[in-house]
């Protein structure tokens, strides 16, 4: 039985979330950039097919691969070009991750105050986790609502990040990008794609927390009962984060694809339902999987890094706090 201890204060989760967001977004930024470019190239090819078909021209297949995309990006400048868009990513992810982990912890703590089977779980956490223990339904609800709320607040930074990564816009600075979007599209442009983002992020975060906690529980039990599975707690967190990231990302990818297209070409992809119909008519069901390979790799790595860093920062702080009380 893991020991119980008082949950840490919100500031600890805020700092842990910020640290995890910074580490993860800098490490996986090249994969995020490649994913955006691949989806952008698919859009451009579809537009070419439409124009060529009307003119009666022969259409060559799209020969866009991950490696060709990487070489094309590097050719634009240098290897550092793979980190294009890092600044808006950091501006979005660091406060976004800090807010998300803080809101998630607070919502989970509130849910944990309910008495289930006569046991009061108020402000208790597992000894190897930074989060309170909840049921699958509670994990799903807490993760989804927390992500949707923070996603709405951070949406303008998300729009700027996606456009910064593409080569459809030649923004010189983040402030310039903000003003350009505001002048040409109004305040609505800064929340372009929020519907698809919320439909992606809410179930993604909910499923992620559910899968993460389940995987962590299974691995923790295996670690406690098997002498052959003698791994550290951070390793359990990292493996759980990677597995949960892969599963939740695969299930919610169609909404990410729609979100990206709505943010890059809001005139053509006006809303989630119109965009989905357009993709289905022009590309078939396979179109909803555009960019899934890069995104699942990116999200799995991102999740493994961010949740491991977050849990370890919180556990470290709680251990120090416990030592001072001795």
CSV table of C-alpha atoms in Angstrom, one decimal:
chain,number,residue,atom,x,y,z
A,1,UNK,CA,0.0,0.0,0.0
A,2,UNK,CA,1.5,3.4,-1.0
A,3,UNK,CA,1.8,5.9,1.8
A,4,UNK,CA,-0.5,8.8,2.0
A,5,UNK,CA,0.5,12.4,2.4
A,6,UNK,CA,-1.0,15.8,2.2
A,7,UNK,CA,-1.3,17.2,-1.3
A,8,UNK,CA,1.0,20.0,-2.4
A,9,UNK,CA,0.0,23.6,-2.8
A,10,UNK,CA,-1.1,25.0,-6.2
A,11,UNK,CA,2.1,27.0,-6.6
A,12,UNK,CA,4.1,23.7,-6.7
A,13,UNK,CA,1.9,22.4,-9.5
A,14,UNK,CA,2.2,25.7,-11.3
A,15,UNK,CA,6.0,25.6,-11.3
A,16,UNK,CA,6.0,21.9,-12.1
A,17,UNK,CA,3.7,22.4,-15.1
A,18,UNK,CA,5.8,25.4,-16.4
A,19,UNK,CA,9.0,23.3,-16.1
A,20,UNK,CA,7.5,20.4,-17.9
A,21,UNK,CA,6.0,22.5,-20.7
A,22,UNK,CA,9.4,24.2,-21.3
A,23,UNK,CA,11.3,21.0,-21.5
A,24,UNK,CA,8.8,19.2,-23.7
A,25,UNK,CA,8.0,21.9,-26.2
A,26,UNK,CA,11.7,22.7,-26.9
A,27,UNK,CA,12.6,19.0,-27.4
A,28,UNK,CA,9.7,18.1,-29.7
A,29,UNK,CA,9.3,21.4,-31.7
A,30,UNK,CA,10.9,20.0,-34.9
A,31,UNK,CA,8.2,17.2,-34.9
A,32,UNK,CA,5.5,19.8,-34.5
A,33,UNK,CA,6.9,21.9,-37.3
A,34,UNK,CA,7.2,18.8,-39.6
A,35,UNK,CA,3.6,17.8,-38.8
A,36,UNK,CA,2.3,21.3,-39.7
A,37,UNK,CA,4.2,21.4,-43.0
A,38,UNK,CA,3.0,17.9,-44.0
A,39,UNK,CA,-0.6,18.9,-43.5
A,40,UNK,CA,0.0,22.2,-45.3
A,41,UNK,CA,1.5,20.3,-48.3
A,42,UNK,CA,-1.4,18.0,-48.5
A,43,UNK,CA,-3.7,21.1,-48.7
A,44,UNK,CA,-1.7,22.7,-51.4
A,45,UNK,CA,-1.7,19.4,-53.4
A,46,UNK,CA,-5.5,19.1,-53.1
A,47,UNK,CA,-5.8,22.7,-54.4
A,48,UNK,CA,-3.5,21.8,-57.4
A,49,UNK,CA,-5.6,18.7,-58.2
A,50,UNK,CA,-8.7,20.8,-58.3
A,51,UNK,CA,-7.2,23.4,-60.6
A,52,UNK,CA,-5.5,20.7,-62.8
A,53,UNK,CA,-8.7,18.7,-63.1
A,54,UNK,CA,-10.6,21.7,-64.3
A,55,UNK,CA,-7.9,22.4,-66.9
A,56,UNK,CA,-7.7,18.8,-68.0
A,57,UNK,CA,-4.0,18.4,-67.0
A,58,UNK,CA,-2.3,15.2,-65.9
A,59,UNK,CA,-1.9,15.1,-62.1
A,60,UNK,CA,1.3,13.7,-60.5
A,61,UNK,CA,0.9,12.1,-57.1
A,62,UNK,CA,2.0,13.9,-54.0
A,63,UNK,CA,5.6,12.9,-53.3
A,64,UNK,CA,5.9,14.5,-49.9
A,65,UNK,CA,7.7,12.4,-47.2
A,66,UNK,CA,9.0,13.2,-43.7
A,67,UNK,CA,12.6,13.2,-44.9
A,68,UNK,CA,11.9,15.5,-47.9
A,69,UNK,CA,10.1,17.9,-45.6
A,70,UNK,CA,13.0,17.9,-43.2
A,71,UNK,CA,15.5,18.6,-45.9
A,72,UNK,CA,13.3,21.3,-47.4
A,73,UNK,CA,13.1,23.1,-44.0
A,74,UNK,CA,16.8,22.8,-43.4
A,75,UNK,CA,17.4,24.2,-47.0
A,76,UNK,CA,15.4,27.3,-46.1
A,77,UNK,CA,18.1,28.3,-43.6
A,78,UNK,CA,19.9,25.8,-41.4
A,79,UNK,CA,19.3,23.0,-39.0
A,80,UNK,CA,18.0,25.6,-36.6
A,81,UNK,CA,15.1,26.2,-39.0
A,82,UNK,CA,13.6,23.0,-37.5
A,83,UNK,CA,13.0,25.0,-34.4
A,84,UNK,CA,11.0,27.7,-36.3
A,85,UNK,CA,8.0,28.7,-34.2
A,86,UNK,CA,9.7,27.8,-30.9
A,87,UNK,CA,9.1,31.2,-29.4
A,88,UNK,CA,5.3,31.2,-29.9
A,89,UNK,CA,5.3,27.5,-28.8
A,90,UNK,CA,7.1,28.4,-25.5
A,91,UNK,CA,4.8,31.4,-25.0
A,92,UNK,CA,1.8,29.1,-25.4
A,93,UNK,CA,3.0,25.9,-23.8
A,94,UNK,CA,4.8,27.1,-20.7
A,95,UNK,CA,1.9,29.2,-19.2
A,96,UNK,CA,-0.5,26.7,-20.8
A,97,UNK,CA,1.1,23.7,-19.2
A,98,UNK,CA,1.4,25.6,-15.9
A,99,UNK,CA,-2.3,26.5,-15.9
A,100,UNK,CA,-3.4,23.0,-17.1
A,101,UNK,CA,-1.5,21.1,-14.4
A,102,UNK,CA,-2.7,23.5,-11.7
A,103,UNK,CA,-6.3,23.4,-12.8
A,104,UNK,CA,-6.2,19.7,-13.2
A,105,UNK,CA,-4.8,19.2,-9.7
A,106,UNK,CA,-7.4,21.5,-8.2
A,107,UNK,CA,-10.3,19.8,-10.1
A,108,UNK,CA,-9.0,16.4,-9.1
A,109,UNK,CA,-8.6,17.5,-5.5
A,110,UNK,CA,-12.2,18.8,-5.4
A,111,UNK,CA,-13.4,15.5,-6.9
A,112,UNK,CA,-11.4,13.6,-4.3
A,113,UNK,CA,-13.2,15.2,-1.5
A,114,UNK,CA,-16.3,13.2,-2.3
A,115,UNK,CA,-16.8,10.3,0.0
A,116,UNK,CA,-16.8,7.0,-1.9
A,117,UNK,CA,-17.6,3.7,0.0
A,118,UNK,CA,-17.4,5.6,3.2
A,119,UNK,CA,-13.8,6.7,2.8
A,120,UNK,CA,-12.8,10.4,2.7
A,121,UNK,CA,-10.1,10.9,0.2
A,122,UNK,CA,-9.7,14.6,0.9
A,123,UNK,CA,-6.3,16.0,-0.1
A,124,UNK,CA,-4.6,12.6,-0.3
A,125,UNK,CA,-2.2,11.5,-3.0
A,126,UNK,CA,-0.4,8.3,-3.7
A,127,UNK,CA,3.2,8.2,-2.5
A,128,UNK,CA,4.5,7.7,-6.1
A,129,UNK,CA,2.2,10.2,-7.7
A,130,UNK,CA,1.6,14.0,-7.7
A,131,UNK,CA,-2.1,13.6,-8.3
A,132,UNK,CA,-5.0,12.4,-6.1
A,133,UNK,CA,-6.5,8.9,-6.8
A,134,UNK,CA,-9.8,9.0,-8.7
A,135,UNK,CA,-12.1,6.7,-10.6
A,136,UNK,CA,-11.8,6.3,-14.4
A,137,UNK,CA,-14.9,8.5,-14.9
A,138,UNK,CA,-13.5,11.2,-12.7
A,139,UNK,CA,-10.1,11.1,-14.4
A,140,UNK,CA,-11.9,11.4,-17.8
A,141,UNK,CA,-14.0,14.4,-16.6
A,142,UNK,CA,-11.2,16.2,-14.8
A,143,UNK,CA,-8.7,15.9,-17.7
A,144,UNK,CA,-11.2,17.0,-20.4
A,145,UNK,CA,-12.7,20.0,-18.6
A,146,UNK,CA,-9.3,21.3,-17.5
A,147,UNK,CA,-7.9,21.1,-21.0
A,148,UNK,CA,-10.9,22.8,-22.6
A,149,UNK,CA,-10.8,25.7,-20.2
A,150,UNK,CA,-7.1,26.3,-20.5
A,151,UNK,CA,-7.3,25.8,-24.3
A,152,UNK,CA,-9.8,28.6,-24.7
A,153,UNK,CA,-7.6,31.0,-22.8
A,154,UNK,CA,-4.5,30.1,-24.8
A,155,UNK,CA,-6.2,29.9,-28.2
A,156,UNK,CA,-4.7,33.1,-29.7
A,157,UNK,CA,-1.2,31.9,-29.0
A,158,UNK,CA,-2.1,28.5,-30.6
A,159,UNK,CA,-3.3,30.2,-33.8
A,160,UNK,CA,-0.2,32.4,-34.0
A,161,UNK,CA,2.0,29.3,-33.3
A,162,UNK,CA,0.5,27.2,-36.2
A,163,UNK,CA,0.8,30.1,-38.7
A,164,UNK,CA,4.3,30.8,-37.6
A,165,UNK,CA,5.3,27.3,-38.3
A,166,UNK,CA,3.8,27.3,-41.8
A,167,UNK,CA,5.3,29.1,-44.8
A,168,UNK,CA,2.0,30.6,-45.9
A,169,UNK,CA,2.5,33.6,-43.6
A,170,UNK,CA,5.6,35.8,-43.4
A,171,UNK,CA,5.3,37.2,-39.9
A,172,UNK,CA,8.3,39.1,-38.5
A,173,UNK,CA,7.3,38.9,-34.9
A,174,UNK,CA,4.6,37.6,-32.6
A,175,UNK,CA,3.1,41.1,-32.1
A,176,UNK,CA,3.1,41.5,-35.9
A,177,UNK,CA,1.3,38.2,-36.3
A,178,UNK,CA,-1.3,39.2,-33.6
A,179,UNK,CA,-2.0,42.6,-35.2
A,180,UNK,CA,-2.1,41.1,-38.7
A,181,UNK,CA,-4.7,38.5,-37.7
A,182,UNK,CA,-6.7,41.0,-35.7
A,183,UNK,CA,-6.8,43.5,-38.7
A,184,UNK,CA,-7.7,41.0,-41.4
A,185,UNK,CA,-9.9,38.6,-39.5
A,186,UNK,CA,-11.0,40.4,-36.4
A,187,UNK,CA,-11.1,39.0,-32.9
A,188,UNK,CA,-12.7,35.8,-34.3
A,189,UNK,CA,-9.5,35.0,-36.2
A,190,UNK,CA,-7.6,34.7,-32.9
A,191,UNK,CA,-9.9,31.9,-31.9
A,192,UNK,CA,-10.0,30.2,-35.3
A,193,UNK,CA,-10.3,26.5,-35.0
A,194,UNK,CA,-11.3,26.5,-31.3
A,195,UNK,CA,-14.3,24.2,-32.0
A,196,UNK,CA,-12.0,21.5,-33.5
A,197,UNK,CA,-9.4,22.2,-30.8
A,198,UNK,CA,-11.9,21.7,-28.0
A,199,UNK,CA,-13.3,18.6,-29.6
A,200,UNK,CA,-9.8,17.3,-29.9
A,201,UNK,CA,-8.3,18.5,-26.6
A,202,UNK,CA,-11.1,17.7,-24.2
A,203,UNK,CA,-11.4,14.0,-25.1
A,204,UNK,CA,-7.6,13.8,-25.7
A,205,UNK,CA,-6.8,15.1,-22.2
A,206,UNK,CA,-9.5,13.1,-20.6
A,207,UNK,CA,-8.5,9.9,-22.3
A,208,UNK,CA,-4.8,10.7,-21.6
A,209,UNK,CA,-5.3,11.1,-17.8
A,210,UNK,CA,-7.4,7.9,-17.7
A,211,UNK,CA,-4.8,5.9,-19.7
A,212,UNK,CA,-1.9,7.4,-17.8
A,213,UNK,CA,-3.3,6.6,-14.4
A,214,UNK,CA,-4.3,3.1,-15.4
A,215,UNK,CA,-0.9,2.4,-17.0
A,216,UNK,CA,0.9,3.8,-13.9
A,217,UNK,CA,-1.2,1.7,-11.6
A,218,UNK,CA,-0.5,-1.5,-13.6
A,219,UNK,CA,3.2,-0.8,-13.8
A,220,UNK,CA,3.3,0.2,-10.1
A,221,UNK,CA,1.7,-3.1,-9.1
A,222,UNK,CA,4.1,-5.0,-11.4
A,223,UNK,CA,7.0,-3.3,-9.8
A,224,UNK,CA,5.8,-4.1,-6.3
A,225,UNK,CA,5.2,-7.8,-7.0
A,226,UNK,CA,7.9,-8.7,-9.5
A,227,UNK,CA,11.6,-8.9,-8.8
A,228,UNK,CA,12.3,-8.8,-12.6
A,229,UNK,CA,10.6,-5.4,-13.0
A,230,UNK,CA,12.8,-3.3,-10.7
A,231,UNK,CA,12.6,0.1,-12.3
A,232,UNK,CA,12.6,3.6,-10.9
A,233,UNK,CA,9.5,5.7,-10.4
A,234,UNK,CA,10.5,8.2,-13.1
A,235,UNK,CA,10.7,5.3,-15.5
A,236,UNK,CA,7.2,4.2,-14.6
A,237,UNK,CA,6.0,7.8,-15.2
A,238,UNK,CA,7.8,8.0,-18.6
A,239,UNK,CA,6.6,4.7,-19.9
A,240,UNK,CA,3.0,5.5,-18.7
A,241,UNK,CA,3.2,9.0,-20.3
A,242,UNK,CA,4.4,7.6,-23.7
A,243,UNK,CA,1.8,4.8,-23.8
A,244,UNK,CA,-1.1,7.2,-22.8
A,245,UNK,CA,0.1,9.8,-25.3
A,246,UNK,CA,0.1,7.3,-28.2
A,247,UNK,CA,-3.3,5.9,-27.4
A,248,UNK,CA,-5.1,9.2,-26.8
A,249,UNK,CA,-3.5,10.9,-29.7
A,250,UNK,CA,-4.4,8.2,-32.2
A,251,UNK,CA,-8.1,8.2,-31.1
A,252,UNK,CA,-8.4,12.0,-31.4
A,253,UNK,CA,-6.2,12.8,-34.5
A,254,UNK,CA,-9.0,13.7,-36.9
A,255,UNK,CA,-9.8,16.7,-34.9
A,256,UNK,CA,-6.2,17.8,-34.8
A,257,UNK,CA,-6.1,17.6,-38.6
A,258,UNK,CA,-9.2,19.7,-38.9
A,259,UNK,CA,-8.0,22.2,-36.4
A,260,UNK,CA,-4.7,22.8,-38.3
A,261,UNK,CA,-6.5,23.3,-41.6
A,262,UNK,CA,-9.0,25.7,-40.1
A,263,UNK,CA,-6.2,27.8,-38.7
A,264,UNK,CA,-4.1,27.8,-41.9
A,265,UNK,CA,-7.0,28.4,-44.3
A,266,UNK,CA,-10.1,29.7,-42.4
A,267,UNK,CA,-11.8,30.7,-45.6
A,268,UNK,CA,-11.9,27.2,-47.0
A,269,UNK,CA,-12.4,25.4,-43.7
A,270,UNK,CA,-15.0,27.5,-41.9
A,271,UNK,CA,-16.1,25.2,-39.1
A,272,UNK,CA,-15.6,21.6,-37.9
A,273,UNK,CA,-18.6,20.1,-39.7
A,274,UNK,CA,-18.1,21.9,-43.0
A,275,UNK,CA,-14.3,21.1,-42.8
A,276,UNK,CA,-15.0,17.4,-42.1
A,277,UNK,CA,-17.5,17.2,-45.0
A,278,UNK,CA,-14.9,18.9,-47.3
A,279,UNK,CA,-12.2,16.4,-46.3
A,280,UNK,CA,-14.5,13.4,-46.6
A,281,UNK,CA,-15.7,14.5,-50.1
A,282,UNK,CA,-12.2,15.4,-51.5
A,283,UNK,CA,-10.0,12.8,-49.8
A,284,UNK,CA,-12.2,10.1,-48.3
A,285,UNK,CA,-12.0,8.7,-44.8
A,286,UNK,CA,-8.2,8.3,-45.1
A,287,UNK,CA,-7.9,12.1,-45.2
A,288,UNK,CA,-8.7,12.3,-41.5
A,289,UNK,CA,-5.4,10.5,-40.8
A,290,UNK,CA,-3.2,13.1,-42.5
A,291,UNK,CA,-0.1,13.7,-40.4
A,292,UNK,CA,-1.0,11.0,-37.8
A,293,UNK,CA,2.4,9.3,-37.9
A,294,UNK,CA,4.4,12.4,-36.9
A,295,UNK,CA,1.8,13.6,-34.4
A,296,UNK,CA,1.7,10.3,-32.5
A,297,UNK,CA,5.5,10.2,-32.2
A,298,UNK,CA,5.6,13.8,-31.2
A,299,UNK,CA,2.8,13.5,-28.7
A,300,UNK,CA,4.1,10.3,-27.2
A,301,UNK,CA,7.5,11.9,-26.6
A,302,UNK,CA,6.0,15.2,-25.4
A,303,UNK,CA,3.8,13.4,-22.9
A,304,UNK,CA,6.6,11.2,-21.6
A,305,UNK,CA,8.8,14.3,-21.0
A,306,UNK,CA,6.2,16.7,-19.6
A,307,UNK,CA,4.5,14.3,-17.2
A,308,UNK,CA,7.7,12.8,-15.9
A,309,UNK,CA,9.2,16.3,-15.3
A,310,UNK,CA,6.0,17.5,-13.7
A,311,UNK,CA,5.6,14.5,-11.4
A,312,UNK,CA,9.2,14.6,-10.4
A,313,UNK,CA,9.2,18.4,-9.6
A,314,UNK,CA,6.1,18.0,-7.4
A,315,UNK,CA,7.5,14.9,-5.7
A,316,UNK,CA,10.8,16.6,-5.1
A,317,UNK,CA,9.0,19.6,-3.5
A,318,UNK,CA,6.8,17.4,-1.4
A,319,UNK,CA,9.8,15.4,-0.2
A,320,UNK,CA,11.7,18.6,0.8
A,321,UNK,CA,8.6,19.9,2.6
A,322,UNK,CA,8.2,16.6,4.5
A,323,UNK,CA,11.9,16.8,5.5
A,324,UNK,CA,11.5,20.3,6.9
A,325,UNK,CA,8.6,19.1,9.0
A,326,UNK,CA,10.6,16.3,10.6
